Coordinates of C-alpha atoms in Angstrom, one line a residue:
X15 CA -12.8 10.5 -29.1
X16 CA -9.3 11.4 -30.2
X17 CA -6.7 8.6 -29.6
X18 CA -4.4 11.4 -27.7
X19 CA -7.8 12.1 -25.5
X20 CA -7.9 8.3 -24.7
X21 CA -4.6 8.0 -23.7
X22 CA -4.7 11.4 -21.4
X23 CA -7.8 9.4 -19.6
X24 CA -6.0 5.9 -19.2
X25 CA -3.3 8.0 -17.8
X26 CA -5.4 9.6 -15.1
X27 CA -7.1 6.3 -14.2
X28 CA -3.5 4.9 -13.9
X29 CA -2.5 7.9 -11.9
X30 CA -5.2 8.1 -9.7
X31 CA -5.0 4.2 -8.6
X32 CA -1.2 5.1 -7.8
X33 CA -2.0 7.8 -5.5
X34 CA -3.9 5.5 -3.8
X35 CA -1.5 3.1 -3.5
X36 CA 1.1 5.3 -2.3
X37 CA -1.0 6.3 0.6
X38 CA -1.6 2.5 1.3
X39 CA 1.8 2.1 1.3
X40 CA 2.9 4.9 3.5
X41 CA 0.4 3.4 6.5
X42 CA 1.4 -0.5 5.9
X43 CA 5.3 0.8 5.8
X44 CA 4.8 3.3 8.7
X45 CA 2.9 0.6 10.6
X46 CA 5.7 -2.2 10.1
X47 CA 8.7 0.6 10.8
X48 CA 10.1 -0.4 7.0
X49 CA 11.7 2.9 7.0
X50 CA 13.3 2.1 3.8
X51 CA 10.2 1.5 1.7
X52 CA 8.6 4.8 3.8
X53 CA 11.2 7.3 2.7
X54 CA 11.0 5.8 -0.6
X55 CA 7.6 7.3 -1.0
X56 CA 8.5 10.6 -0.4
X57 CA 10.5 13.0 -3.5
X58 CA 14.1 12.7 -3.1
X59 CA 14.5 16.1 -2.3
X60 CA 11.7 16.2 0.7
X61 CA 12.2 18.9 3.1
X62 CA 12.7 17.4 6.4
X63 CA 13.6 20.9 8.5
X64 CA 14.9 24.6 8.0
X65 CA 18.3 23.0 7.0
X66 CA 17.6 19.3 6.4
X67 CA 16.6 17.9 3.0
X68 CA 16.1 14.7 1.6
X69 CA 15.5 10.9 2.4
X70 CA 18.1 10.0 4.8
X71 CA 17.4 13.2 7.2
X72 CA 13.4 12.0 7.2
X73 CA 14.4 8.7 8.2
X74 CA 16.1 9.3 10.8
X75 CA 13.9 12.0 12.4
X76 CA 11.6 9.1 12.1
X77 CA 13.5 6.4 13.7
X78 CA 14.1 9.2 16.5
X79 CA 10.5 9.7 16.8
X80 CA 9.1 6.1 16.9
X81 CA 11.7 4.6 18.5
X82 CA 10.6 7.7 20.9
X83 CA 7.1 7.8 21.7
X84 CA 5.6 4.6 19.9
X85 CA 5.5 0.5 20.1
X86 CA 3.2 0.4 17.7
X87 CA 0.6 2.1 15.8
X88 CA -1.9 1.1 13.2
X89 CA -3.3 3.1 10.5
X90 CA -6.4 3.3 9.1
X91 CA -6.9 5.4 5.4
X92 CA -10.4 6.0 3.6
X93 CA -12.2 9.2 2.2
X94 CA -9.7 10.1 -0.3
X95 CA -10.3 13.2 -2.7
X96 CA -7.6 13.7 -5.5
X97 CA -7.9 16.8 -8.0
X98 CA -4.9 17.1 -10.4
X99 CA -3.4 20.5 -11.2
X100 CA -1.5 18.9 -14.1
X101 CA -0.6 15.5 -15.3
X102 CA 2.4 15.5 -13.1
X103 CA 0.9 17.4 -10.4
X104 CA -2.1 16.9 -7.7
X105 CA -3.5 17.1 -4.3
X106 CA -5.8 15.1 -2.0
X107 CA -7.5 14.7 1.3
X108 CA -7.1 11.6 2.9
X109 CA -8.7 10.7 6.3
X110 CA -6.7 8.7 9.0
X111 CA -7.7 7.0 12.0
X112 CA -5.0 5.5 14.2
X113 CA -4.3 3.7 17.1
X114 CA -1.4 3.9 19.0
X115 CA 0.5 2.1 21.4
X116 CA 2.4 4.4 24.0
X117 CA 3.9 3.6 27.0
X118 CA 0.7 2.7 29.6
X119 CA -1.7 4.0 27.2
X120 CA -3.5 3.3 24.4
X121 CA -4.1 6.2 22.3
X122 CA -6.7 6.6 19.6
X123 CA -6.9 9.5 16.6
X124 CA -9.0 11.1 14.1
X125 CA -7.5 13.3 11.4
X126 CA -6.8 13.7 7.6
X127 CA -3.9 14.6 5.7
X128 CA -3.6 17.6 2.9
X129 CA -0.9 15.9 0.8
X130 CA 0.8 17.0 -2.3
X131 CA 1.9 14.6 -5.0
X132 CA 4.7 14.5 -7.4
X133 CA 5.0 12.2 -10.7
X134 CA 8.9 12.0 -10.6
X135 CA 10.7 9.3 -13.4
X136 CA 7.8 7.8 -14.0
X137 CA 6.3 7.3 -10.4
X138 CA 3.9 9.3 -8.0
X139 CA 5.6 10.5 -5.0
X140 CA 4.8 12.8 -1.7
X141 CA 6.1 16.2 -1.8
X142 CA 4.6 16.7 1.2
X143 CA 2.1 15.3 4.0
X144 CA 0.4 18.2 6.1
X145 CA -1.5 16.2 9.0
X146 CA -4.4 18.1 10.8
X147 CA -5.7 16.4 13.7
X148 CA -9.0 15.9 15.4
X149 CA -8.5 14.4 18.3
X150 CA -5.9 12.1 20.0
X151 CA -7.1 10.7 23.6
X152 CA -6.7 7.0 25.9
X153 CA -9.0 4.8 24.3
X154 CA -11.3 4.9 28.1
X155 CA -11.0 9.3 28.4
X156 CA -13.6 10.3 25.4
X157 CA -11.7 13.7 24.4
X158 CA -15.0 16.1 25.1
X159 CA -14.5 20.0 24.7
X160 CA -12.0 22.2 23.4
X161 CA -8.2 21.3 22.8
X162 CA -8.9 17.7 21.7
X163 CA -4.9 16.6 21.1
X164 CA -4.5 14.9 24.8
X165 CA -1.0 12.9 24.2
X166 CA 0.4 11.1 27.6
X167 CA 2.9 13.5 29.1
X168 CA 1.4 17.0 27.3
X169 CA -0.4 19.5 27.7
X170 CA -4.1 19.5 25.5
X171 CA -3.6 21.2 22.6
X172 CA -5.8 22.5 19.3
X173 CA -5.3 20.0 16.4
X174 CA -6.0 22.3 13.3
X175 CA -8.7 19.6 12.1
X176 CA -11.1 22.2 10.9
X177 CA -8.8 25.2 10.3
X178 CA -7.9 24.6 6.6
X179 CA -12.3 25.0 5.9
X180 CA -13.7 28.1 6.4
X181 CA -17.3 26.5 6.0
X182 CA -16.6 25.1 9.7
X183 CA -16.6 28.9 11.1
X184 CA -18.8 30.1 8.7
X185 CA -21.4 27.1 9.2
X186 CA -21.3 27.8 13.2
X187 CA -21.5 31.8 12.2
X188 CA -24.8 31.8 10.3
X189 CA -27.6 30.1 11.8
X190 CA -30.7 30.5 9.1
X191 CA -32.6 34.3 9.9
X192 CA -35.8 32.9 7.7
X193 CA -38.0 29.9 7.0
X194 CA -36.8 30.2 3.4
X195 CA -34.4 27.9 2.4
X196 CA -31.2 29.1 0.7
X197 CA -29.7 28.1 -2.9
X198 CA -27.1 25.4 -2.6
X199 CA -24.3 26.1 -4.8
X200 CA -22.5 23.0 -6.1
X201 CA -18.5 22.6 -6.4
X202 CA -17.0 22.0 -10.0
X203 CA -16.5 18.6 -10.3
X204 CA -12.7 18.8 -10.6
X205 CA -12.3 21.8 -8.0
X206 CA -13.9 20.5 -5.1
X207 CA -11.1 21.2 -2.8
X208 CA -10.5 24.6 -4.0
X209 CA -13.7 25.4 -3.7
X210 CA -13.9 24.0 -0.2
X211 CA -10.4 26.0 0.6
X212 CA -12.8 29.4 -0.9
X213 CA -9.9 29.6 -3.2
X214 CA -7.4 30.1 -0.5
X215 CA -3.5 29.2 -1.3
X216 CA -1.8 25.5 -0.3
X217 CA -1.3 25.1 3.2
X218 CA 1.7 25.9 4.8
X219 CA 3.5 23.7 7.0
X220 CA 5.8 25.0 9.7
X221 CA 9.2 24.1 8.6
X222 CA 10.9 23.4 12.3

């Protein structure tokens, strides 16, 4: 093994413990409402809205919004897949389960985040956080059926939990015709997520 190929593996392992970190620290900082350190995790130049860019602007749309709708919340990470397009560049899959504490009610959640990550100066960063949600319900109302997002004071809505897989459609589309069982084709090792996506482009998030 080449001394070059060493060190591009030592940096991986070193890169891939601080992408884990960094999602650690955005739930302990979220959590705690250390807006300081949370913003800090993001690029400098995050894009908060149509016209609103940077660190400042995203925390004080967050200050808005807990201060808002939340007393406190708890955040639980795990099930994280990270594929690098580049040494400076990669994406994951995170699952998040949450509790919430809001107003009379005690609201629990399932999701995961498709994030993108950033080695800027030296340090991995967000560039961006796309949340897709499960469910969000009262802790006593299981959240049974369709339109599984039921937050106090809404309307039920579809969380986009599934939409960024087409094997959930597909899977519910094509019930086996035959006794004979089918192939199963196995994902690259380093493209699991692509393949996943079918090769589909990044998610977009609605800029508001």
């Amino acid at each position: 093994m080449s001394d070059d190929n060493l060190l591009q593996r030592i940096d991986r392992l070193e890169s891939l413990d601080a992408i884990r970190q960094l999602v650690a620290q955005y739930a302990l900082s979220l959590d705690m409402r250390d807006l300081d350190a949370h913003v800090n995790l993001f690029a400098p130049d995050i894009r908060v809205s149509r016209d609103k860019v940077g660190r400042a602007h995203l925390k004080r749309w967050l200050d808005d919004t807990l201060r808002l709708q939340f007393t406190g919340t708890s955040h639980q990470t795990g099930n994280h897949i990270i594929e690098f397009e580049d040494p400076d560049h990669a994406r994951g899959v995170v699952y998040s389960k949450n509790e919430h504490e809001t107003g009379p009610e005690w609201v629990i959640m399932q999701m995961l985040y498709w994030d993108n990550y950033e080695r800027i100066d030296g340090r991995w960063l967000f560039r961006r956080r796309l949340p897709c949600y499960w469910y969000a319900t009262d802790l006593n109302k299981p959240p049974i059926g369709d339109m599984k997002m039921r937050w106090p004071g809404r309307e039920p809505y579809h969380g986009a939990y599934h939409d960024l897989w087409p094997s959930w459609a597909e899977f519910w589309a094509n019930p086996p015709t035959t006794d004979e069982p089918e192939v199963a084709l196995p994902a690259p090792l380093d493209e699991f997520l692509t393949t996943m996506r079918r090769g589909a482009s990044e998610p977009r998030i609605r800029v508001r």
